[in-house]
Coordinates of C-alpha atoms in Angstrom, one line a residue:
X1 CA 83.3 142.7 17.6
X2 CA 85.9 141.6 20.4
X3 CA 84.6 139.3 23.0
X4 CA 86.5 138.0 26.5
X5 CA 86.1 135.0 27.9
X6 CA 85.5 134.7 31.9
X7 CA 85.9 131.3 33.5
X8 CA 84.9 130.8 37.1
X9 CA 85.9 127.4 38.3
X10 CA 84.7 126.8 41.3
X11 CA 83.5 123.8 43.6
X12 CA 80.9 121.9 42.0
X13 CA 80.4 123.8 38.5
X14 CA 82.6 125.6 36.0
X15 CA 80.6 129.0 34.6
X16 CA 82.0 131.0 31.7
X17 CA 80.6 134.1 30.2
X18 CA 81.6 136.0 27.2
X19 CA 82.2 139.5 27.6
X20 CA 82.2 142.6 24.9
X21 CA 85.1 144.9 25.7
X22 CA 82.8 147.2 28.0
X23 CA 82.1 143.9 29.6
X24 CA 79.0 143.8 28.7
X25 CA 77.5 140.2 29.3
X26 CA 76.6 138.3 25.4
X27 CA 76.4 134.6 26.9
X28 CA 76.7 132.0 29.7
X29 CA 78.2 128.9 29.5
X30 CA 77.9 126.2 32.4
X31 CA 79.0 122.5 33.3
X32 CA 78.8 120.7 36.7
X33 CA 81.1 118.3 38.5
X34 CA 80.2 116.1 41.4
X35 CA 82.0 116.9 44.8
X36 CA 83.3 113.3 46.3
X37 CA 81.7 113.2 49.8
X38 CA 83.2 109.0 50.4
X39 CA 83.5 109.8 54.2
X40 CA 83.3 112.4 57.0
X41 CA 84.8 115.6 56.3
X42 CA 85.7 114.3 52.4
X43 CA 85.3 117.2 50.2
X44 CA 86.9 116.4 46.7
X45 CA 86.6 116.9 42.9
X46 CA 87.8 114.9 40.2
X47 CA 90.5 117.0 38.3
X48 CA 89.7 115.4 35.3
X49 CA 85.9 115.9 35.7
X50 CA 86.8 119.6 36.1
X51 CA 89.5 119.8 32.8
X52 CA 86.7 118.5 30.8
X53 CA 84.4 120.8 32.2
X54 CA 87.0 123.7 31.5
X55 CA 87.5 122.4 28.1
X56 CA 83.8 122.1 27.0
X57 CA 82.7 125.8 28.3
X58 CA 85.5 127.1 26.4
X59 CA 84.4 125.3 23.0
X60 CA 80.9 126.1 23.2
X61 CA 82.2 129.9 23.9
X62 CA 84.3 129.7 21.3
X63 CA 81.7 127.9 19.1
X64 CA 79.2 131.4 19.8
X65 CA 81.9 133.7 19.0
X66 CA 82.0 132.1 15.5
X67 CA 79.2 132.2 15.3
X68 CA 78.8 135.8 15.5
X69 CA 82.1 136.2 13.3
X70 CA 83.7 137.8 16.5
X71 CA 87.5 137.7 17.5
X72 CA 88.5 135.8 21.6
X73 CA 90.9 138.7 23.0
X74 CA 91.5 136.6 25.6
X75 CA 90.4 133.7 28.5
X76 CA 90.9 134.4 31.8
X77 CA 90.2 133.0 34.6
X78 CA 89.2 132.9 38.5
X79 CA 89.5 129.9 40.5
X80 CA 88.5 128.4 43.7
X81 CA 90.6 128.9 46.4
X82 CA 92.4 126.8 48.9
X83 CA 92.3 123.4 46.4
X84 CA 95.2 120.5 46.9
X85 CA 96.0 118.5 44.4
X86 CA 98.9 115.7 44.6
X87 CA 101.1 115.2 41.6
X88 CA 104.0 112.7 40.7
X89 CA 107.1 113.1 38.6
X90 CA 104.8 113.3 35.5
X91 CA 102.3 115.7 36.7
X92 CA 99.7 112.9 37.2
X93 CA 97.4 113.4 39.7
X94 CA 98.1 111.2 42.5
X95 CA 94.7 112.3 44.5
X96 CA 91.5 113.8 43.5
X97 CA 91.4 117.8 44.0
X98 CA 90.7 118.6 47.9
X99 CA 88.4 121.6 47.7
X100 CA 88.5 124.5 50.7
X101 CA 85.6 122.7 51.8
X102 CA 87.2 119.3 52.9
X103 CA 88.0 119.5 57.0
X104 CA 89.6 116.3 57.6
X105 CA 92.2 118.0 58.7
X106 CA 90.5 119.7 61.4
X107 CA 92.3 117.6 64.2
X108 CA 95.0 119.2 63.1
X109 CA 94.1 122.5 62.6
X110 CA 92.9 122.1 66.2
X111 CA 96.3 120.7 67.8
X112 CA 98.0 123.6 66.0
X113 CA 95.6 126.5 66.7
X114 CA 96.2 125.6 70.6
X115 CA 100.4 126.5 69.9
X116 CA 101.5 129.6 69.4
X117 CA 103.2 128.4 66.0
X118 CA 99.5 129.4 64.4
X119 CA 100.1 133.1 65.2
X120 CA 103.3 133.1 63.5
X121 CA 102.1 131.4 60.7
X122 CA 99.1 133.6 60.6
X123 CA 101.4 136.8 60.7
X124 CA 103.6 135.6 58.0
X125 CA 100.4 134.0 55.8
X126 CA 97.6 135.7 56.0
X127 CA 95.8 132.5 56.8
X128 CA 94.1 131.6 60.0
X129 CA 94.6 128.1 60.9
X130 CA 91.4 126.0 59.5
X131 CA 91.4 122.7 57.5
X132 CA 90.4 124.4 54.7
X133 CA 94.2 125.7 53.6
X134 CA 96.4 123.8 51.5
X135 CA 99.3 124.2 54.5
X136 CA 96.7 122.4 57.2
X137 CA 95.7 119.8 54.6
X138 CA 99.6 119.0 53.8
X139 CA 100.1 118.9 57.4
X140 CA 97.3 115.9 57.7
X141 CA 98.8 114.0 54.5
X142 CA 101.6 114.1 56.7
X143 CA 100.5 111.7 59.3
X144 CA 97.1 110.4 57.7
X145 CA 99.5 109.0 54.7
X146 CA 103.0 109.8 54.7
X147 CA 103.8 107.2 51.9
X148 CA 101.5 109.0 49.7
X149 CA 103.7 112.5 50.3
X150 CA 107.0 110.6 49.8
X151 CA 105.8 110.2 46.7
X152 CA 104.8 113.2 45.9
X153 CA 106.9 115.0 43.1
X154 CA 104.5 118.1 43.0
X155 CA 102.1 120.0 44.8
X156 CA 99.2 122.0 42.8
X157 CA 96.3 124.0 42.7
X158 CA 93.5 123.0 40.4
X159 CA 94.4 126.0 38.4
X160 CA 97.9 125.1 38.3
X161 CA 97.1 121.5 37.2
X162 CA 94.7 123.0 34.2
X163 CA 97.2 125.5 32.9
X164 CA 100.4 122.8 32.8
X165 CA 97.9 120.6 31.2
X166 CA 97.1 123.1 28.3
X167 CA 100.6 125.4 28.5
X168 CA 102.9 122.4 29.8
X169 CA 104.1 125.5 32.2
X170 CA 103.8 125.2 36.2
X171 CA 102.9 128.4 37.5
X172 CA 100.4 130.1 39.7
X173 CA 99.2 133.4 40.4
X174 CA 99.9 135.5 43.3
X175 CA 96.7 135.8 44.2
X176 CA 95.9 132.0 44.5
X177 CA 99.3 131.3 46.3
X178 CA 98.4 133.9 49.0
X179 CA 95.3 131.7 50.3
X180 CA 97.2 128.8 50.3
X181 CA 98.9 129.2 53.6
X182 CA 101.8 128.9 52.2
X183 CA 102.8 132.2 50.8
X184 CA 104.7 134.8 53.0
X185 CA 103.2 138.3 52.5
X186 CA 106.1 140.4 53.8
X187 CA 108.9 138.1 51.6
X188 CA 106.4 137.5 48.7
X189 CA 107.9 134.4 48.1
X190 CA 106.6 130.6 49.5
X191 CA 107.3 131.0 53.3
X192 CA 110.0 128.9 54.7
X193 CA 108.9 127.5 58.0
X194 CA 105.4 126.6 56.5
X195 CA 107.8 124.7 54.0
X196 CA 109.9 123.1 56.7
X197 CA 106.2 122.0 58.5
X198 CA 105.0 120.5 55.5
X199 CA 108.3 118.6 54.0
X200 CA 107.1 120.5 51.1
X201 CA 110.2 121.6 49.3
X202 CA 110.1 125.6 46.9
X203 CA 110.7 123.5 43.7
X204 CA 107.7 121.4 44.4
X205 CA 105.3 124.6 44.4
X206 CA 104.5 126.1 41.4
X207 CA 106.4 129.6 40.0
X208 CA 104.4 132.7 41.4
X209 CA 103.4 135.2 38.6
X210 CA 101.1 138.4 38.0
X211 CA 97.4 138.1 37.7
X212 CA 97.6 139.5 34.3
X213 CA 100.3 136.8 33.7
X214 CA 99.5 135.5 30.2
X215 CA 100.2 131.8 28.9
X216 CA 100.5 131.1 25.2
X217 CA 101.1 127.8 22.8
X218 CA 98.6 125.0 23.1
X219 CA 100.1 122.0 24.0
X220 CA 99.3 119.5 22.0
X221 CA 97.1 117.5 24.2
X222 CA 95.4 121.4 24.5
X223 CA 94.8 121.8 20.7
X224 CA 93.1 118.4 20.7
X225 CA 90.9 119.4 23.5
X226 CA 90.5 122.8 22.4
X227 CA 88.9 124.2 19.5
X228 CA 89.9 128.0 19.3
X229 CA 93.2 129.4 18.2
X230 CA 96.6 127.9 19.3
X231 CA 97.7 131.6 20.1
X232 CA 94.9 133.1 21.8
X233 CA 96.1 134.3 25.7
X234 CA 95.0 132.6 28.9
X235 CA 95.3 134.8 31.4
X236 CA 95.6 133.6 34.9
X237 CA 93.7 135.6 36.8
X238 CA 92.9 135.5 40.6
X239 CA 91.2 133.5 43.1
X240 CA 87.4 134.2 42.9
X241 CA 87.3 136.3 45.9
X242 CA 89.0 138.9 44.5
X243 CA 87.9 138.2 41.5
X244 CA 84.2 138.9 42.4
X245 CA 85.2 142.3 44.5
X246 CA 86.8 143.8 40.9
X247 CA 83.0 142.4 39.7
X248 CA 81.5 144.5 41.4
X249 CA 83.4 147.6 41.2
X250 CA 84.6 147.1 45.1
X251 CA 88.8 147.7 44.2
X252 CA 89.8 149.8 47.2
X253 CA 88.5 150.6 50.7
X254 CA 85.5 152.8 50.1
X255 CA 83.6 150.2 48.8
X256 CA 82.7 146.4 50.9
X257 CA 82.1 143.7 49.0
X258 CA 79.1 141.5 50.7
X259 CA 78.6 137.8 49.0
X260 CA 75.7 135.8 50.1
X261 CA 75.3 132.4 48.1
X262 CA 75.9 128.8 49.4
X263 CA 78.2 129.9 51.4
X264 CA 79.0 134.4 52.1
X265 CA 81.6 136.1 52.9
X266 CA 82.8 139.9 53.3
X267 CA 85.4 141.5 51.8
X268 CA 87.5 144.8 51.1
X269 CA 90.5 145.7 49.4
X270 CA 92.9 147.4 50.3
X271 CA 96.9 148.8 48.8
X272 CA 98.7 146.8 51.8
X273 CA 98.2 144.3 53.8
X274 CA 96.4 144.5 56.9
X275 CA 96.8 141.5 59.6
X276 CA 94.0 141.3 62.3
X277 CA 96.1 140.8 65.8
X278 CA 92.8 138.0 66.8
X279 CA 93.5 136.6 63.7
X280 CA 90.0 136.4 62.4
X281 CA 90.2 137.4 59.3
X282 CA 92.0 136.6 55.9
X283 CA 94.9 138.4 53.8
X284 CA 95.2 137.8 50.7
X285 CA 96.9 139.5 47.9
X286 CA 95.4 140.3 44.1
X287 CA 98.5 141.6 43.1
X288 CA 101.5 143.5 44.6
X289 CA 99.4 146.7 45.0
X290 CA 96.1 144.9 45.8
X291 CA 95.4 143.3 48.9
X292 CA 91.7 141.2 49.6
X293 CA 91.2 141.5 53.3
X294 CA 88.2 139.9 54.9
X295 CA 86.4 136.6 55.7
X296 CA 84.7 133.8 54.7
X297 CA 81.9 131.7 56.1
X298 CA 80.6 128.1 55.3
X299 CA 76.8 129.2 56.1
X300 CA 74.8 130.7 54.0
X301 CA 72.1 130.0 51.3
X302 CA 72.5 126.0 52.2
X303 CA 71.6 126.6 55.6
X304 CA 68.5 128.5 54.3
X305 CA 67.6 125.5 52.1
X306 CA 67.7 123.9 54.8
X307 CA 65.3 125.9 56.8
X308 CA 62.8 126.0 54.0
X309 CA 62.8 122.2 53.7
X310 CA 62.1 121.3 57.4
X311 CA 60.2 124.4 58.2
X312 CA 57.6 125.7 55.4
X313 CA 54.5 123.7 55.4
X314 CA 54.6 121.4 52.6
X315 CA 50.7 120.9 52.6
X316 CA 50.3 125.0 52.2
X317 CA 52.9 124.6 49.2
X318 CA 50.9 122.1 47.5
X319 CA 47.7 123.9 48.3
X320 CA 48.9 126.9 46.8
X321 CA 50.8 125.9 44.4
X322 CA 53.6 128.0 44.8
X323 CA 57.2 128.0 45.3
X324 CA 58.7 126.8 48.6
X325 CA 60.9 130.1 48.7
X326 CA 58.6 132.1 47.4
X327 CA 56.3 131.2 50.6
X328 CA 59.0 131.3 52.7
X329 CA 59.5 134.7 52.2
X330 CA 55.8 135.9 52.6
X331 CA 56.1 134.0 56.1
X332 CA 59.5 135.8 57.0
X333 CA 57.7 139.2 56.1
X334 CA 55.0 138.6 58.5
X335 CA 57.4 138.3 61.7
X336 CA 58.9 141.3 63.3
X337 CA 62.6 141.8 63.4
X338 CA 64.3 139.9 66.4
X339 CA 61.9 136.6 65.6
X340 CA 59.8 137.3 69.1
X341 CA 62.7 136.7 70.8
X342 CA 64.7 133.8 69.1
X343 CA 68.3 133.2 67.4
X344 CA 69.6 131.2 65.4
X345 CA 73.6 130.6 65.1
X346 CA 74.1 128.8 61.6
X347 CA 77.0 127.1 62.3
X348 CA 75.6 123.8 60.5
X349 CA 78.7 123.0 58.2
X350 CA 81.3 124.1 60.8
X351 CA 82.5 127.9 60.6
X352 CA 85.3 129.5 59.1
X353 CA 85.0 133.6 60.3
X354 CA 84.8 134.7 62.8
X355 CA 85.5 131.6 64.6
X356 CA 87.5 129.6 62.4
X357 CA 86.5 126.1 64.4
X358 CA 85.6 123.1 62.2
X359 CA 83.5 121.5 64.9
X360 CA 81.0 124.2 65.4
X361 CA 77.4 122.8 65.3
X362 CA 73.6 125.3 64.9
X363 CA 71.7 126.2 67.1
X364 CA 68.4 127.9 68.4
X365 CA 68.6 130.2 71.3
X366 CA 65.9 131.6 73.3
X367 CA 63.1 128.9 72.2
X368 CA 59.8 129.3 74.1
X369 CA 56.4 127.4 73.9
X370 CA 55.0 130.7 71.8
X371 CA 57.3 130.3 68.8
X372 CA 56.5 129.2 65.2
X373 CA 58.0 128.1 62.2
X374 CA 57.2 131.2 61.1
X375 CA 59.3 132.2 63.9
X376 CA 61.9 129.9 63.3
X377 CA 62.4 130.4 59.8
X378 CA 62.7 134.0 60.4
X379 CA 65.7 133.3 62.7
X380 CA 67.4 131.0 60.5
X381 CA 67.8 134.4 58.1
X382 CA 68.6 136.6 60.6
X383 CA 71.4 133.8 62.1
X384 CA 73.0 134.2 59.0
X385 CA 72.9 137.6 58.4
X386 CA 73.8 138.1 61.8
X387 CA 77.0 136.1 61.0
X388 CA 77.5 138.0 57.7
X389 CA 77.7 141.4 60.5
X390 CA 79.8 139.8 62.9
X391 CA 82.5 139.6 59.9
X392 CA 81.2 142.7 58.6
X393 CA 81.9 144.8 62.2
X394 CA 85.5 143.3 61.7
X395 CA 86.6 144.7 58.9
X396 CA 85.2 148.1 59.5
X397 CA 87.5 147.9 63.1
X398 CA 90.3 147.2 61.2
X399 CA 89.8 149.0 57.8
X400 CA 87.3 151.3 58.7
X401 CA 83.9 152.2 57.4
X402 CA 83.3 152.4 53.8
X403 CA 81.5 154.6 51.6
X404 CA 79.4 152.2 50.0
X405 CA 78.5 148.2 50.2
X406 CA 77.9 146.1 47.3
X407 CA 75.8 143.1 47.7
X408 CA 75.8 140.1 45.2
X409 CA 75.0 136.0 45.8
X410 CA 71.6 134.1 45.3
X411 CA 70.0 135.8 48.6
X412 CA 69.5 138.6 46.4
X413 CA 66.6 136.7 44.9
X414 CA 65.0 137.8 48.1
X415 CA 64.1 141.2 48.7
X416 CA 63.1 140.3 52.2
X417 CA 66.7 138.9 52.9
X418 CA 68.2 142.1 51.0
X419 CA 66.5 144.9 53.1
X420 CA 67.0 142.4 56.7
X421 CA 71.4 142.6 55.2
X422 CA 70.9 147.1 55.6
X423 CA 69.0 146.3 58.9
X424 CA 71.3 143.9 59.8
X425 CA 74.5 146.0 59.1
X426 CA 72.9 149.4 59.9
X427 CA 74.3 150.8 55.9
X428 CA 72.6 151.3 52.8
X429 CA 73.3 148.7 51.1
X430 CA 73.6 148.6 47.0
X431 CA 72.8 144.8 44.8
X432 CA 75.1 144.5 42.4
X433 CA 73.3 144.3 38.9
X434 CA 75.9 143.8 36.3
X435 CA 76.1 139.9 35.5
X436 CA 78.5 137.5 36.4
X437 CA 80.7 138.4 39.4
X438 CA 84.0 136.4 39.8
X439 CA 83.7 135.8 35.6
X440 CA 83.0 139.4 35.2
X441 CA 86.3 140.4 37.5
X442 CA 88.5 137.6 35.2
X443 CA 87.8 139.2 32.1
X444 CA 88.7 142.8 33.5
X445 CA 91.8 141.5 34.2
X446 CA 92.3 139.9 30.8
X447 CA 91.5 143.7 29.9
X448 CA 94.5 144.8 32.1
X449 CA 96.5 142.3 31.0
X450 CA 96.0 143.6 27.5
X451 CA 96.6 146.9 28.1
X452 CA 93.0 148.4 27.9
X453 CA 92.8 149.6 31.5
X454 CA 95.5 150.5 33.9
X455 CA 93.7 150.6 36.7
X456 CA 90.8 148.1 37.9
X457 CA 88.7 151.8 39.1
X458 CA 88.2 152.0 35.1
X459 CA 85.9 148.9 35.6
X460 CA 83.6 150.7 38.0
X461 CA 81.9 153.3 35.3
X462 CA 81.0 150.2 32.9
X463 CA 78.9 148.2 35.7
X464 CA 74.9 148.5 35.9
X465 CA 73.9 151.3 38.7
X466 CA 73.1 148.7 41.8
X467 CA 69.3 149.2 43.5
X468 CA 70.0 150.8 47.1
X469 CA 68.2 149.2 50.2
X470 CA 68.1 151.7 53.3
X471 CA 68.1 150.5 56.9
X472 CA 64.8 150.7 58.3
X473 CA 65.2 152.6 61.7
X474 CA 62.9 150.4 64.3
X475 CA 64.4 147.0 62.5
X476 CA 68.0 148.1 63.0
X477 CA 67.5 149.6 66.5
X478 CA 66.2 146.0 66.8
X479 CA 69.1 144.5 65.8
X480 CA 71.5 146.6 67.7
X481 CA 70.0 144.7 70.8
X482 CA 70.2 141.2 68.7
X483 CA 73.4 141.4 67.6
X484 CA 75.7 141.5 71.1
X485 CA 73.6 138.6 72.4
X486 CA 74.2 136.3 69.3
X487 CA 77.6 137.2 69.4
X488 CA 77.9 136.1 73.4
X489 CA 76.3 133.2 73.3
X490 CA 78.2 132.2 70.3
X491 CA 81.1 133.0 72.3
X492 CA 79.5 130.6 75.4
X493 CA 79.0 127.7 72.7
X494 CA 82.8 127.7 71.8
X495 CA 83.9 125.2 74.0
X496 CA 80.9 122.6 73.6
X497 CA 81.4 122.7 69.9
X498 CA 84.3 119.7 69.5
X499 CA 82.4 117.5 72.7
X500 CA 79.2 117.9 70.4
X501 CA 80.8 117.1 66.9
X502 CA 82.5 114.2 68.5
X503 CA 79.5 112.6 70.0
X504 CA 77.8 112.9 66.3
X505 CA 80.9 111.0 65.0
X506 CA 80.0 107.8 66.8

């Protein structure tokens, strides 16, 4: 038998699973990192943390397919996007790996949002201005520590820095470039004024390839490490965004791709690039003839965790003896839709879409002597669902409706919070069954990098059939009401948001 290896690498664990060639899930392999959180806004990884993370899932893979007296294909990858790391002359890391989620540099994202440089720089990019792209981040390193980008020799992505460490070759795929801010999408080469910006020269960035881009020949320092064959392909692969929409069989625009874990985020691809003129949401490219259009958001299953652990009754847990989650969503399904009356805007880790503002802060709206937790903890779901449909409402104004919306993240442990997403949305919506997302889309593009498919539609017919939720009529009649209103008064927050953040500063 021929397995694939996926690789996710992502912000606080690296997750590999080995694939048959109908990528059908055998085994999962995982290792955590610790994110650096030293001081406000700080958001970082230890690149060597995450190399000897990378290394050890791909040994005890490799280890497995031995075991089984199998043949590796192939490793692929998706990564994280929007990561920074500093290198010098020798490709040493000169700074730890600045994750999307690090916004110190929302000062300057702020100062730059407010000129109209951010709408050329969107046009040309992709990116909306936020501290969470590489281009914002430079911009910060620029005044924060200039002596530290004087002696900078190169700039990387924490793929980047894994693949020169194991290939000794400095290259990144397109589809990483395009979120860095960076990338121009109508020269497809770095863009030149984000360059000029930055004091970032081209030979500094890494060499743009294809997704199915192979690397081959272990350095040395990479046979040491690595226990599988010298020759077997690495293929790059894509950010995990687009990695998780070929995942779940969402490749063109009939199909939305809706992620709810830690964080969420909506997405659909497209065969060009589409630029929203509000510049709300993202472009970013898979390949030349695959383009991820959509939007993230910070808020999502953390904000929930947060709910559960100030709301649900700790007494009636222990008395009980059940799960906190579980008994959180027994107490969500006895509140009607709308929460009596309440919402909830989720905005505790800042926003990216649809607002893109760093210094965005939650909130409950409508609070009256007559509401629970029950209540509350009901609105806290709905808040970020509600969120997840502002995106959502977005991209079907700019790409227009799809045929069918796949669903995939840890909410779907709930089956309260999947049937409130159809309500929410007003579409069926389908839960993506087949195991392992972004790891799952890096191994079927190690499979079109071999040659096995041609198109990424091929992957489609091998996923699990996902389990459809309907809307339920009265509940999404009640949220065609909910919906405007959260969306107003989000819009009446806006200008509070940096007067509130700054306050919680002192």
């Amino acid at each position: 038998m021929e397995y694939l290896l996926g690789i996710d690498v992502g912000t606080v664990r690296t997750k590999a699973i080995l694939y048959d060639h109908q990528l059908q899930a055998k085994q999962t392999f995982r290792q955590t990192y610790t994110l650096y959180r030293d001081a406000t806004g700080m958001a970082e990884q230890e690149p060597t943390e995450v190399l000897a993370a990378v290394e050890k899932v791909i040994n005890d893979a490799y280890a497995e397919v031995q075991r089984n007296h199998c043949d590796l294909l192939a490793v692929a990858f998706s990564s994280e996007n929007q990561s920074l790391i500093l290198l010098d002359e020798n490709f040493q890391p000169l700074t730890r790996v600045l994750t999307w989620a690090d916004t110190r540099a929302r000062q300057v994202a702020s100062r730059i949002k407010r000129n109209l440089v951010a709408k050329e720089l969107y046009m040309d990019t992709g990116t909306p201005i936020h501290p969470m792209s590489p281009f914002t981040k430079l911009l910060w390193l620029k005044e924060d520590q200039p002596e530290l980008l004087k002696k900078t020799a190169y700039v990387a992505d924490i793929k980047s820095y894994l693949f020169k460490h194991f290939f000794d070759e400095f290259k990144v795929d397109i589809s990483v470039a395009s979120c860095s801010g960076m990338w121009n999408i109508n020269t497809r080469t770095w863009d030149e004024q984000a360059l000029a910006m930055t004091d970032i020269a081209a030979v500094q960035l890494p060499e743009i390839v294809d997704s199915t881009q192979q690397a081959h020949g272990l350095t040395a320092a990479g046979q040491m490490a690595l226990q599988i064959p010298a020759d077997t392909p690495f293929v790059y692969g894509a950010f995990g965004g687009a990695a998780s929409n070929i995942g779940m069989g969402a490749v063109d625009e009939s199909t939305a791709a809706i992620a709810i874990g830690t964080s969420a985020a909506v997405r659909v691809m497209t065969d060009h690039p589409v630029i929203d003129p509000q510049q709300r949401l993202f472009c970013y490219a898979l390949d030349e003839e695959h383009w991820v259009i959509g939007g993230p958001l910070n808020n999502g299953g953390d904000v929930y965790q947060w709910a559960v652990k100030h709301l649900v009754d700790a007494n009636a847990v222990a008395s009980e003896q059940v799960d906190a989650f579980q008994l959180a969503n027994q107490v969500i399904e006895g509140v009607p839709a709308g929460s009596h009356g309440l919402i909830f805007h989720p905005f505790l880790g800042g926003e990216r879409a649809p607002i893109w503002d760093a210094n965005a802060r939650g909130s409950f709206f409508g609070l009256n002597q007559l509401h629970t937790r029950a209540d509350m903890l009901r609105a806290v779901m709905e808040g970020i669902t509600m969120n997840v449909g502002s995106v959502f409402e977005i991209v079907r104004d700019l790409v227009g409706d799809p045929k069918q919306i796949m669903a995939s993240g840890g909410f779907t442990d709930s089956l309260v919070w999947r049937q409130m997403l159809a309500d929410v949305i007003g579409f069926p919506v389908g839960v993506a069954m087949a195991h392992g997302g972004c790891c799952l889309g890096a191994a079927a593009i190690a499979l079109k990098s071999l040659g096995r498919i041609s198109d990424y539609s091929e992957v489609t017919p091998l996923l699990a059939q996902p389990e459809t939720y309907i809307p339920d009529d009265l509940a999404a009649y009640t949220y065609q009401k909910y919906q405007p209103l959260f969306n107003q008064v989000e819009e009446l927050l806006t200008p509070a948001y940096a007067a509130i953040a700054q306050l919680q500063e002192k």
